């Protein structure tokens, strides 16, 4: 009798554990599917006038009109002519924003430019992350009008040597390219 109760309890635990695992797998799949929405390339080409586009990765915007963004390399032969950042829903949903950022190749940041972000670098140091302002990039933000912006590229590496970059302005606008965006933008 005791064996049947123990076996019955183990079977119930096995069924519950299996159910929980399946639920987590489904949740992870749904999150991954939602995160990898990619804008329609023909719509991006017609909006920006770019000829040769290659996708980089999803981009998260902070202090931007739209937070769910996607980055593209605008290629000229093998060189990156500019980086385009558009609404991730462009060409997919009718209410997607037509605004986009175009970031041009930069130059090495001066010590004065890097000093503007000392508090940000200190925050990363507290989290035991290495961060460094490495370059300055001229950019334009295009809506119904065009606005010139200066972005600073910040390189971040954690203790596991995961690396990523993000672009930030002096007033706190941030375009975060996450881990997969690092390699295409390493020497940009």
Coordinates of N, CA, C and O in Angstrom, one line a residue:
X1 N 0.8 -1.2 0.0 CA 0.0 0.0 0.0 C 0.9 1.3 0.0 O 0.6 2.2 -0.7
X2 N 1.9 1.3 0.8 CA 2.8 2.4 0.9 C 3.6 2.6 -0.4 O 3.8 3.8 -0.8
X3 N 3.9 1.5 -1.1 CA 4.6 1.6 -2.4 C 3.7 2.3 -3.4 O 4.2 3.1 -4.2
X4 N 2.4 1.9 -3.4 CA 1.5 2.5 -4.4 C 1.3 4.0 -4.1 O 1.3 4.8 -5.1
X5 N 1.3 4.4 -2.9 CA 1.2 5.9 -2.6 C 2.4 6.6 -3.0 O 2.4 7.7 -3.7
X6 N 3.6 6.0 -2.8 CA 4.9 6.6 -3.2 C 5.0 6.7 -4.7 O 5.3 7.7 -5.3
X7 N 4.6 5.6 -5.4 CA 4.7 5.6 -6.8 C 3.6 6.6 -7.4 O 3.9 7.3 -8.4
X8 N 2.5 6.6 -6.8 CA 1.4 7.6 -7.3 C 1.9 9.0 -7.1 O 1.7 9.9 -8.0
X9 N 2.5 9.3 -6.0 CA 3.1 10.6 -5.8 C 4.2 11.0 -6.7 O 4.2 12.1 -7.2
X10 N 5.0 10.1 -7.1 CA 6.1 10.3 -8.0 C 5.5 10.5 -9.4 O 6.0 11.4 -10.2
X11 N 4.5 9.8 -9.8 CA 3.8 10.0 -11.1 C 3.2 11.4 -11.2 O 3.4 12.1 -12.2
X12 N 2.5 11.8 -10.1 CA 1.9 13.1 -10.1 C 3.0 14.2 -10.2 O 2.9 15.2 -11.0
X13 N 4.1 14.0 -9.5 CA 5.2 15.0 -9.6 C 5.8 15.0 -11.0 O 6.2 16.1 -11.5
X14 N 6.0 13.9 -11.6 CA 6.5 13.8 -13.0 C 5.6 14.5 -14.0 O 6.0 15.2 -14.8
X15 N 4.3 14.3 -13.8 CA 3.3 15.0 -14.7 C 3.4 16.5 -14.5 O 3.4 17.3 -15.5
X16 N 3.4 16.9 -13.3 CA 3.5 18.4 -13.0 C 4.8 19.0 -13.5 O 4.8 20.0 -14.2
X17 N 5.9 18.3 -13.3 CA 7.2 18.8 -13.8 C 7.2 18.9 -15.3 O 7.7 19.8 -15.9
X18 N 6.7 17.9 -16.0 CA 6.6 17.9 -17.5 C 5.7 19.0 -17.9 O 6.1 19.7 -18.9
X19 N 4.6 19.2 -17.3 CA 3.7 20.3 -17.7 C 4.4 21.7 -17.5 O 4.4 22.6 -18.4
X20 N 5.2 21.9 -16.4 CA 5.9 23.1 -16.2 C 7.0 23.3 -17.2 O 7.2 24.5 -17.7
X21 N 7.7 22.3 -17.6 CA 8.7 22.4 -18.6 C 8.1 22.8 -20.0 O 8.6 23.6 -20.7
X22 N 7.0 22.1 -20.4 CA 6.4 22.4 -21.6 C 5.9 23.9 -21.6 O 6.0 24.6 -22.6
X23 N 5.3 24.3 -20.5 CA 4.9 25.7 -20.4 C 6.0 26.7 -20.6 O 5.9 27.7 -21.3
X24 N 7.2 26.4 -20.0 CA 8.3 27.3 -20.1 C 8.9 27.3 -21.5 O 9.3 28.3 -22.0
X25 N 8.8 26.2 -22.2 CA 9.3 26.1 -23.6 C 8.4 26.9 -24.5 O 8.8 27.7 -25.3
X26 N 7.1 26.8 -24.3 CA 6.1 27.6 -25.1 C 6.3 29.1 -24.8 O 6.3 29.9 -25.7
X27 N 6.5 29.5 -23.6 CA 6.7 30.9 -23.2 C 8.0 31.4 -23.9 O 8.0 32.5 -24.4
X28 N 9.1 30.6 -23.8 CA 10.3 31.1 -24.4 C 10.2 31.2 -25.9 O 10.7 32.2 -26.5
X29 N 9.5 30.3 -26.6 CA 9.2 30.4 -28.0 C 8.4 31.7 -28.3 O 8.8 32.4 -29.3
X30 N 7.4 31.9 -27.6 CA 6.6 33.1 -27.8 C 7.4 34.4 -27.7 O 7.3 35.3 -28.5
X31 N 8.3 34.5 -26.7 CA 9.1 35.7 -26.5 C 10.1 35.8 -27.6 O 10.2 36.9 -28.2
X32 N 10.7 34.7 -28.0 CA 11.7 34.8 -29.1 C 11.0 35.2 -30.4 O 11.5 36.0 -31.2
X33 N 9.8 34.7 -30.6 CA 9.1 35.0 -31.9 C 8.7 36.5 -31.9 O 8.9 37.2 -32.9
X34 N 8.3 37.0 -30.8 CA 7.9 38.4 -30.7 C 9.1 39.3 -30.8 O 9.1 40.4 -31.4
X35 N 10.3 38.9 -30.3 CA 11.5 39.7 -30.3 C 12.1 39.8 -31.7 O 12.8 40.7 -32.0
X36 N 11.8 38.8 -32.6 CA 12.5 38.8 -33.8 C 11.6 39.2 -35.0 O 11.7 38.8 -36.1
X37 N 10.7 40.2 -34.7 CA 10.0 40.8 -35.8 C 11.0 41.6 -36.6 O 11.7 42.5 -36.0
X38 N 11.0 41.4 -37.9 CA 11.9 42.1 -38.8 C 11.1 43.0 -39.7 O 10.2 42.5 -40.4
X39 N 11.5 44.2 -39.9 CA 10.7 45.1 -40.8 C 10.8 44.6 -42.3 O 11.8 43.9 -42.6
X40 N 9.9 45.0 -43.0 CA 9.9 44.6 -44.5 C 10.9 45.3 -45.2 O 10.9 46.6 -45.2
X41 N 11.9 44.6 -45.8 CA 13.1 45.2 -46.4 C 12.7 46.2 -47.5 O 13.3 47.3 -47.7
X42 N 11.7 45.9 -48.4 CA 11.4 46.8 -49.5 C 10.8 48.1 -48.9 O 11.1 49.1 -49.5
X43 N 10.1 48.0 -47.8 CA 9.6 49.2 -47.2 C 10.7 50.1 -46.7 O 10.7 51.3 -46.8
X44 N 11.7 49.4 -46.1 CA 12.9 50.2 -45.5 C 13.6 50.8 -46.7 O 14.1 52.0 -46.6
X45 N 13.8 50.1 -47.8 CA 14.5 50.6 -48.9 C 13.8 51.9 -49.5 O 14.4 52.9 -49.8
X46 N 12.5 51.8 -49.6 CA 11.8 52.9 -50.2 C 11.7 54.1 -49.3 O 11.8 55.2 -49.7
X47 N 11.7 53.9 -47.9 CA 11.7 54.9 -47.0 C 13.0 55.7 -46.9 O 13.1 56.9 -46.9
X48 N 14.1 54.9 -46.9 CA 15.4 55.5 -46.7 C 16.2 55.8 -47.9 O 17.2 56.5 -47.9
X49 N 15.9 55.1 -49.0 CA 16.6 55.3 -50.3 C 17.9 54.5 -50.3 O 18.7 54.6 -51.2
X50 N 18.0 53.6 -49.4 CA 19.2 52.7 -49.4 C 19.1 51.6 -50.4 O 18.0 51.1 -50.6
X51 N 20.2 51.2 -51.0 CA 20.2 50.2 -52.1 C 20.4 48.8 -51.5 O 19.7 47.9 -51.8
X52 N 21.5 48.7 -50.8 CA 21.9 47.4 -50.3 C 21.9 47.3 -48.8 O 22.7 47.9 -48.1
X53 N 20.9 46.6 -48.3 CA 20.7 46.5 -46.8 C 21.0 45.1 -46.3 O 20.7 44.1 -47.0
X54 N 21.6 45.0 -45.2 CA 21.9 43.8 -44.5 C 21.4 44.0 -43.1 O 21.9 44.9 -42.4
X55 N 20.6 43.1 -42.6 CA 20.1 43.2 -41.2 C 21.2 43.0 -40.2 O 22.1 42.1 -40.4
X56 N 21.1 43.7 -39.1 CA 22.1 43.5 -38.0 C 21.4 42.8 -36.9 O 21.7 41.6 -36.6
X57 N 20.5 43.4 -36.2 CA 19.8 42.8 -35.1 C 18.7 43.7 -34.6 O 18.6 44.9 -35.0
X58 N 18.0 43.2 -33.6 CA 17.0 44.1 -33.0 C 17.7 45.2 -32.2 O 18.9 45.0 -31.7
X59 N 17.1 46.3 -32.0 CA 17.7 47.4 -31.3 C 16.6 47.9 -30.3 O 15.4 48.0 -30.6
X60 N 17.1 48.2 -29.1 CA 16.2 48.8 -28.1 C 16.5 50.3 -28.0 O 17.6 50.6 -27.7
X61 N 15.5 51.1 -28.1 CA 15.6 52.5 -28.0 C 15.2 53.0 -26.6 O 14.2 52.5 -26.0
X62 N 16.0 53.9 -26.0 CA 15.6 54.6 -24.8 C 15.5 56.1 -25.1 O 16.4 56.6 -25.7
X63 N 14.5 56.7 -24.6 CA 14.2 58.1 -24.9 C 14.0 58.4 -26.3 O 14.5 59.4 -26.9
X64 N 13.5 57.4 -27.0 CA 13.2 57.6 -28.5 C 11.7 57.5 -28.7 O 10.9 57.0 -27.8
X65 N 11.2 57.9 -29.9 CA 9.8 57.8 -30.2 C 9.3 56.4 -30.1 O 8.2 56.1 -29.5
X66 N 10.0 55.4 -30.7 CA 9.7 54.0 -30.7 C 10.8 53.3 -30.0 O 12.0 53.5 -30.2
X67 N 10.4 52.3 -29.1 CA 11.5 51.5 -28.4 C 11.8 50.3 -29.1 O 13.0 49.8 -28.9
X68 N 10.9 49.7 -29.8 CA 11.2 48.4 -30.5 C 11.7 48.7 -31.9 O 10.9 49.0 -32.8
X69 N 13.0 48.7 -32.1 CA 13.6 49.1 -33.4 C 14.4 47.9 -34.0 O 14.6 46.9 -33.3
X70 N 14.9 48.1 -35.2 CA 15.7 47.1 -35.9 C 16.8 47.8 -36.7 O 16.6 48.9 -37.3
X71 N 18.0 47.3 -36.6 CA 19.2 47.9 -37.3 C 19.6 47.2 -38.6 O 19.5 46.0 -38.7
X72 N 19.9 48.0 -39.6 CA 20.4 47.5 -40.8 C 21.7 48.2 -41.2 O 22.0 49.4 -40.8
X73 N 22.6 47.5 -41.9 CA 23.8 48.1 -42.5 C 23.4 48.5 -43.9 O 22.9 47.7 -44.7
X74 N 23.7 49.7 -44.2 CA 23.6 50.2 -45.6 C 25.0 50.0 -46.2 O 25.9 50.7 -45.9
X75 N 25.1 49.0 -47.1 CA 26.4 48.6 -47.6 C 26.8 49.3 -49.0 O 25.9 49.6 -49.8
X76 N 28.1 49.6 -49.1 CA 28.6 50.1 -50.3 C 29.8 49.1 -50.7 O 30.8 49.2 -50.1
X77 N 29.5 48.2 -51.5 CA 30.4 47.1 -51.8 C 30.6 46.3 -50.5 O 29.6 45.8 -50.0
X78 N 31.8 46.3 -49.9 CA 32.0 45.5 -48.6 C 32.0 46.5 -47.4 O 32.2 46.0 -46.3
X79 N 32.0 47.8 -47.7 CA 32.0 48.7 -46.6 C 30.7 49.2 -46.1 O 29.7 49.2 -46.9
X80 N 30.6 49.5 -44.8 CA 29.3 50.0 -44.3 C 29.3 51.5 -44.5 O 30.1 52.3 -44.1
X81 N 28.3 51.9 -45.3 CA 28.1 53.3 -45.7 C 27.4 54.0 -44.5 O 27.8 55.2 -44.2
X82 N 26.4 53.4 -43.9 CA 25.7 53.9 -42.7 C 25.0 52.8 -42.1 O 24.8 51.7 -42.6
X83 N 24.5 53.1 -40.9 CA 23.6 52.2 -40.1 C 22.3 52.8 -40.0 O 22.1 54.0 -39.6
X84 N 21.2 52.1 -40.5 CA 19.9 52.6 -40.4 C 19.1 51.9 -39.3 O 19.2 50.7 -39.1
X85 N 18.4 52.6 -38.5 CA 17.6 52.1 -37.4 C 16.2 52.5 -37.6 O 15.9 53.7 -37.6
X86 N 15.3 51.5 -37.8 CA 13.9 51.8 -38.1 C 13.0 51.1 -37.1 O 13.4 50.2 -36.4
X87 N 11.7 51.5 -37.2 CA 10.7 50.8 -36.3 C 10.6 49.4 -36.8 O 10.6 49.0 -37.9
X88 N 10.6 48.5 -35.8 CA 10.6 47.0 -36.1 C 9.3 46.6 -36.8 O 9.3 45.6 -37.5
X89 N 8.2 47.4 -36.6 CA 7.0 47.0 -37.3 C 6.8 47.6 -38.6 O 5.7 47.5 -39.2
X90 N 7.8 48.3 -39.2 CA 7.7 49.0 -40.5 C 7.3 48.0 -41.6 O 8.0 47.0 -41.8
X91 N 6.3 48.3 -42.3 CA 5.8 47.4 -43.3 C 5.0 46.2 -42.9 O 4.5 45.4 -43.7
X92 N 4.9 46.0 -41.5 CA 4.1 44.9 -41.0 C 2.8 45.4 -40.4 O 1.8 44.8 -40.6
X93 N 2.9 46.5 -39.7 CA 1.7 47.0 -39.1 C 1.4 48.4 -39.6 O 2.4 49.2 -39.8
X94 N 0.2 48.8 -39.9 CA -0.1 50.1 -40.5 C 0.3 51.3 -39.6 O 0.5 52.4 -40.1
X95 N 0.3 51.1 -38.3 CA 0.6 52.2 -37.4 C 2.1 52.4 -37.1 O 2.5 53.1 -36.2
X96 N 2.9 51.7 -37.9 CA 4.4 51.8 -37.6 C 4.9 53.2 -38.0 O 4.4 53.9 -38.9
X97 N 5.9 53.6 -37.2 CA 6.5 55.0 -37.4 C 7.4 55.0 -38.7 O 8.1 54.0 -38.9
X98 N 7.3 56.1 -39.4 CA 8.2 56.2 -40.6 C 9.5 56.9 -40.2 O 10.4 57.1 -41.0
X99 N 9.6 57.3 -39.0 CA 10.9 57.9 -38.5 C 12.0 56.9 -38.5 O 11.8 55.8 -38.2
X100 N 13.2 57.4 -38.8 CA 14.4 56.5 -38.7 C 15.6 57.3 -38.4 O 15.7 58.5 -38.6
X101 N 16.6 56.5 -37.9 CA 17.9 57.1 -37.6 C 18.9 56.6 -38.7 O 18.9 55.4 -39.1
X102 N 19.8 57.5 -39.2 CA 20.9 57.1 -40.0 C 22.2 57.5 -39.4 O 22.4 58.7 -39.2
X103 N 23.0 56.5 -39.0 CA 24.2 56.8 -38.3 C 25.4 56.6 -39.3 O 25.5 55.5 -39.9
X104 N 26.3 57.6 -39.4 CA 27.4 57.5 -40.3 C 28.7 57.0 -39.7 O 28.8 57.1 -38.4
X105 N 29.6 56.5 -40.4 CA 30.9 56.1 -39.8 C 31.5 57.2 -39.0 O 31.4 58.4 -39.3
X106 N 32.2 56.8 -37.9 CA 32.7 57.8 -37.0 C 34.2 58.0 -36.9 O 34.9 57.3 -37.7
X107 N 34.6 58.8 -36.0 CA 36.0 59.0 -35.7 C 36.2 58.6 -34.2 O 35.3 58.6 -33.4
X108 N 37.4 58.4 -33.8 CA 37.8 58.1 -32.5 C 37.3 59.3 -31.5 O 37.6 60.4 -31.9
X109 N 36.7 58.9 -30.4 CA 36.3 60.0 -29.5 C 37.5 60.6 -28.8 O 38.4 59.9 -28.4
X110 N 37.4 61.9 -28.6 CA 38.5 62.6 -27.8 C 38.3 62.4 -26.3 O 37.2 61.9 -25.9
X111 N 39.3 62.7 -25.5 CA 39.2 62.6 -24.1 C 38.1 63.4 -23.5 O 37.4 63.1 -22.6
X112 N 37.9 64.6 -24.1 CA 36.8 65.6 -23.6 C 35.5 65.0 -23.9 O 34.5 65.1 -23.1
X113 N 35.3 64.4 -25.1 CA 34.0 63.8 -25.4 C 33.7 62.6 -24.5 O 32.6 62.4 -24.0
X114 N 34.7 61.8 -24.3 CA 34.5 60.6 -23.4 C 34.2 61.0 -22.0 O 33.5 60.4 -21.2
X115 N 34.8 62.2 -21.5 CA 34.6 62.6 -20.2 C 33.2 63.0 -19.9 O 32.7 63.0 -18.7
X116 N 32.4 63.3 -20.9 CA 31.0 63.6 -20.7 C 30.2 62.5 -20.1 O 29.1 62.7 -19.5
X117 N 30.7 61.3 -20.3 CA 30.0 60.1 -19.9 C 30.6 59.4 -18.7 O 30.4 58.2 -18.6
X118 N 31.4 60.1 -17.9 CA 32.1 59.5 -16.8 C 31.1 58.8 -15.8 O 31.4 57.7 -15.3
X119 N 30.0 59.5 -15.6 CA 29.0 58.9 -14.6 C 28.4 57.6 -15.2 O 28.2 56.6 -14.4
X120 N 28.2 57.5 -16.5 CA 27.7 56.3 -17.1 C 28.7 55.2 -17.0 O 28.4 54.0 -16.6
X121 N 30.0 55.5 -17.3 CA 31.1 54.5 -17.2 C 31.2 54.0 -15.7 O 31.4 52.8 -15.5
X122 N 31.0 54.9 -14.8 CA 31.1 54.6 -13.3 C 30.0 53.6 -13.0 O 30.2 52.7 -12.2
X123 N 28.8 53.8 -13.5 CA 27.7 52.9 -13.3 C 28.0 51.5 -13.8 O 27.7 50.5 -13.1
X124 N 28.6 51.4 -15.0 CA 29.1 50.1 -15.5 C 30.2 49.5 -14.6 O 30.2 48.3 -14.4
X125 N 31.1 50.3 -14.1 CA 32.1 49.8 -13.2 C 31.5 49.2 -12.0 O 32.0 48.2 -11.5
X126 N 30.5 49.8 -11.4 CA 29.9 49.3 -10.2 C 29.2 47.9 -10.5 O 29.1 47.1 -9.6
X127 N 28.8 47.7 -11.7 CA 28.2 46.4 -12.1 C 29.3 45.4 -12.6 O 29.0 44.4 -13.1
X128 N 30.5 45.8 -12.4 CA 31.7 45.0 -12.8 C 31.7 44.7 -14.3 O 32.0 43.6 -14.8
X129 N 31.4 45.7 -15.1 CA 31.4 45.7 -16.5 C 32.4 46.7 -17.0 O 32.5 47.8 -16.5
X130 N 33.2 46.3 -18.0 CA 34.1 47.3 -18.6 C 33.4 48.0 -19.7 O 32.7 47.5 -20.6
X131 N 33.4 49.4 -19.7 CA 32.8 50.2 -20.7 C 33.7 51.3 -21.1 O 34.5 51.8 -20.3
X132 N 33.6 51.7 -22.3 CA 34.5 52.7 -22.8 C 33.8 53.4 -24.0 O 33.2 52.8 -24.9
X133 N 33.8 54.8 -24.0 CA 33.3 55.5 -25.2 C 34.4 55.5 -26.2 O 35.6 55.9 -26.0
X134 N 34.1 54.9 -27.4 CA 35.2 54.6 -28.4 C 35.1 55.5 -29.6 O 36.1 55.7 -30.2
X135 N 33.9 56.0 -30.0 CA 33.9 56.8 -31.2 C 32.7 57.8 -31.2 O 31.8 57.6 -30.4
X136 N 32.8 58.8 -32.0 CA 31.8 59.8 -32.2 C 31.2 59.6 -33.6 O 32.0 59.5 -34.6
X137 N 29.9 59.7 -33.7 CA 29.3 59.5 -35.0 C 28.2 60.6 -35.3 O 27.4 60.9 -34.5
X138 N 28.3 61.2 -36.5 CA 27.3 62.1 -36.9 C 26.1 61.3 -37.4 O 26.3 60.2 -38.0
X139 N 24.9 61.7 -37.2 CA 23.7 61.0 -37.5 C 22.6 62.0 -37.9 O 22.8 63.2 -37.7
X140 N 21.6 61.4 -38.5 CA 20.4 62.2 -38.8 C 19.2 61.4 -38.4 O 19.2 60.2 -38.5
X141 N 18.2 62.2 -37.8 CA 17.0 61.6 -37.4 C 15.9 62.2 -38.4 O 15.8 63.4 -38.5
X142 N 15.3 61.3 -39.2 CA 14.4 61.7 -40.2 C 13.0 61.4 -39.9 O 12.6 60.2 -39.6
X143 N 12.2 62.4 -39.8 CA 10.7 62.3 -39.7 C 10.2 63.1 -40.8 O 10.6 63.0 -42.0
X144 N 9.2 63.9 -40.6 CA 8.7 64.8 -41.7 C 9.8 65.9 -41.9 O 9.8 66.6 -42.9
X145 N 10.7 66.1 -41.0 CA 11.8 67.0 -41.1 C 13.1 66.2 -40.8 O 13.0 65.1 -40.3
X146 N 14.3 66.8 -41.0 CA 15.5 66.1 -40.7 C 16.2 66.8 -39.6 O 16.3 68.1 -39.6
X147 N 16.8 66.1 -38.6 CA 17.5 66.7 -37.5 C 18.9 66.0 -37.4 O 19.0 64.8 -37.5
X148 N 19.9 66.8 -37.2 CA 21.3 66.3 -37.1 C 21.5 66.0 -35.6 O 21.1 66.7 -34.7
X149 N 22.1 64.8 -35.3 CA 22.4 64.3 -34.0 C 23.8 63.8 -34.0 O 24.3 63.3 -35.0
X150 N 24.5 63.9 -32.8 CA 25.8 63.3 -32.6 C 25.6 62.2 -31.6 O 25.1 62.4 -30.5
X151 N 26.0 61.0 -32.1 CA 26.0 59.8 -31.2 C 27.4 59.4 -30.8 O 28.3 59.7 -31.5
X152 N 27.5 58.8 -29.6 CA 28.8 58.3 -29.1 C 28.6 56.8 -29.0 O 27.7 56.4 -28.4
X153 N 29.5 56.1 -29.6 CA 29.5 54.6 -29.5 C 30.2 54.2 -28.2 O 31.3 54.5 -28.0
X154 N 29.5 53.4 -27.4 CA 30.0 52.9 -26.2 C 30.2 51.4 -26.3 O 29.2 50.7 -26.7
X155 N 31.4 50.9 -26.0 CA 31.7 49.5 -26.0 C 31.6 48.9 -24.6 O 32.1 49.5 -23.6
X156 N 30.9 47.8 -24.4 CA 30.7 47.2 -23.1 C 31.1 45.7 -23.2 O 30.8 45.0 -24.1
X157 N 31.9 45.3 -22.1 CA 32.3 43.8 -22.0 C 32.0 43.4 -20.6 O 32.4 44.1 -19.7
X158 N 31.4 42.2 -20.4 CA 31.2 41.7 -19.1 C 32.3 40.7 -18.7 O 33.2 40.5 -19.5
X159 N 32.3 40.1 -17.5 CA 33.3 39.2 -17.0 C 33.4 37.9 -17.9 O 34.4 37.2 -17.9
X160 N 32.3 37.6 -18.5 CA 32.3 36.4 -19.4 C 32.7 36.7 -20.8 O 32.5 35.9 -21.7
X161 N 33.2 37.9 -21.0 CA 33.7 38.4 -22.3 C 32.6 38.5 -23.4 O 32.8 38.4 -24.6
X162 N 31.3 38.7 -22.9 CA 30.2 39.0 -23.8 C 30.4 40.5 -24.1 O 30.6 41.3 -23.2
X163 N 30.3 40.8 -25.4 CA 30.6 42.2 -25.8 C 29.3 42.8 -26.6 O 28.7 42.0 -27.3
X164 N 29.1 44.0 -26.4 CA 28.1 44.7 -27.2 C 28.3 46.2 -27.2 O 29.2 46.7 -26.5
X165 N 27.6 46.9 -28.1 CA 27.8 48.3 -28.3 C 26.4 49.0 -28.2 O 25.4 48.3 -28.5
X166 N 26.4 50.2 -27.8 CA 25.2 51.0 -27.9 C 25.7 52.4 -28.3 O 26.8 52.8 -28.1
X167 N 24.7 53.1 -28.9 CA 25.0 54.5 -29.3 C 24.2 55.4 -28.3 O 23.0 55.1 -28.0
X168 N 24.8 56.5 -27.9 CA 24.1 57.4 -26.9 C 24.4 58.8 -27.3 O 25.4 59.1 -27.8
X169 N 23.4 59.7 -27.0 CA 23.6 61.1 -27.2 C 23.9 61.8 -25.8 O 23.7 61.2 -24.8
X170 N 24.3 63.0 -25.9 CA 24.5 63.8 -24.6 C 23.3 63.9 -23.8 O 23.3 64.0 -22.6
X171 N 22.1 64.0 -24.5 CA 20.9 64.2 -23.7 C 20.2 62.9 -23.3 O 19.1 62.9 -22.8
X172 N 20.9 61.7 -23.5 CA 20.4 60.5 -23.0 C 19.6 59.6 -23.9 O 19.2 58.5 -23.6
X173 N 19.5 60.0 -25.2 CA 18.9 59.1 -26.2 C 19.8 57.9 -26.4 O 21.0 58.1 -26.6
X174 N 19.3 56.7 -26.4 CA 20.2 55.5 -26.5 C 19.6 54.5 -27.5 O 18.4 54.2 -27.5
X175 N 20.5 54.0 -28.3 CA 20.2 52.9 -29.3 C 21.0 51.7 -28.9 O 22.3 51.7 -29.1
X176 N 20.5 50.6 -28.3 CA 21.2 49.5 -27.8 C 21.2 48.4 -28.7 O 20.1 47.8 -29.0
X177 N 22.3 48.0 -29.3 CA 22.4 46.9 -30.3 C 22.6 45.5 -29.7 O 22.7 44.5 -30.4
X178 N 22.7 45.4 -28.4 CA 22.8 44.1 -27.7 C 24.0 43.3 -28.2 O 24.8 43.8 -28.9
X179 N 24.0 42.0 -27.9 CA 25.2 41.2 -28.2 C 25.4 40.9 -29.7 O 26.5 41.0 -30.2
X180 N 24.3 40.6 -30.4 CA 24.5 40.3 -31.8 C 24.9 41.5 -32.7 O 25.4 41.3 -33.8
X181 N 24.6 42.7 -32.2 CA 24.9 43.8 -33.0 C 26.4 44.2 -32.9 O 26.8 45.1 -33.6
X182 N 27.1 43.6 -32.0 CA 28.5 44.0 -31.8 C 29.4 43.8 -33.0 O 30.1 44.6 -33.4
X183 N 29.4 42.5 -33.5 CA 30.4 42.2 -34.5 C 30.2 43.0 -35.8 O 31.2 43.5 -36.3
X184 N 29.0 43.3 -36.3 CA 28.9 44.1 -37.5 C 29.4 45.6 -37.3 O 29.8 46.2 -38.2
X185 N 29.3 46.0 -36.0 CA 29.6 47.4 -35.7 C 30.9 47.6 -35.0 O 31.2 48.7 -34.6
X186 N 31.7 46.6 -34.9 CA 33.0 46.7 -34.2 C 33.9 47.8 -34.8 O 34.4 48.6 -34.0
X187 N 34.1 47.8 -36.0 CA 35.0 48.8 -36.6 C 34.3 49.9 -37.4 O 34.9 50.6 -38.2
X188 N 33.0 50.1 -37.1 CA 32.2 51.1 -37.8 C 32.5 52.5 -37.2 O 32.5 52.7 -36.0

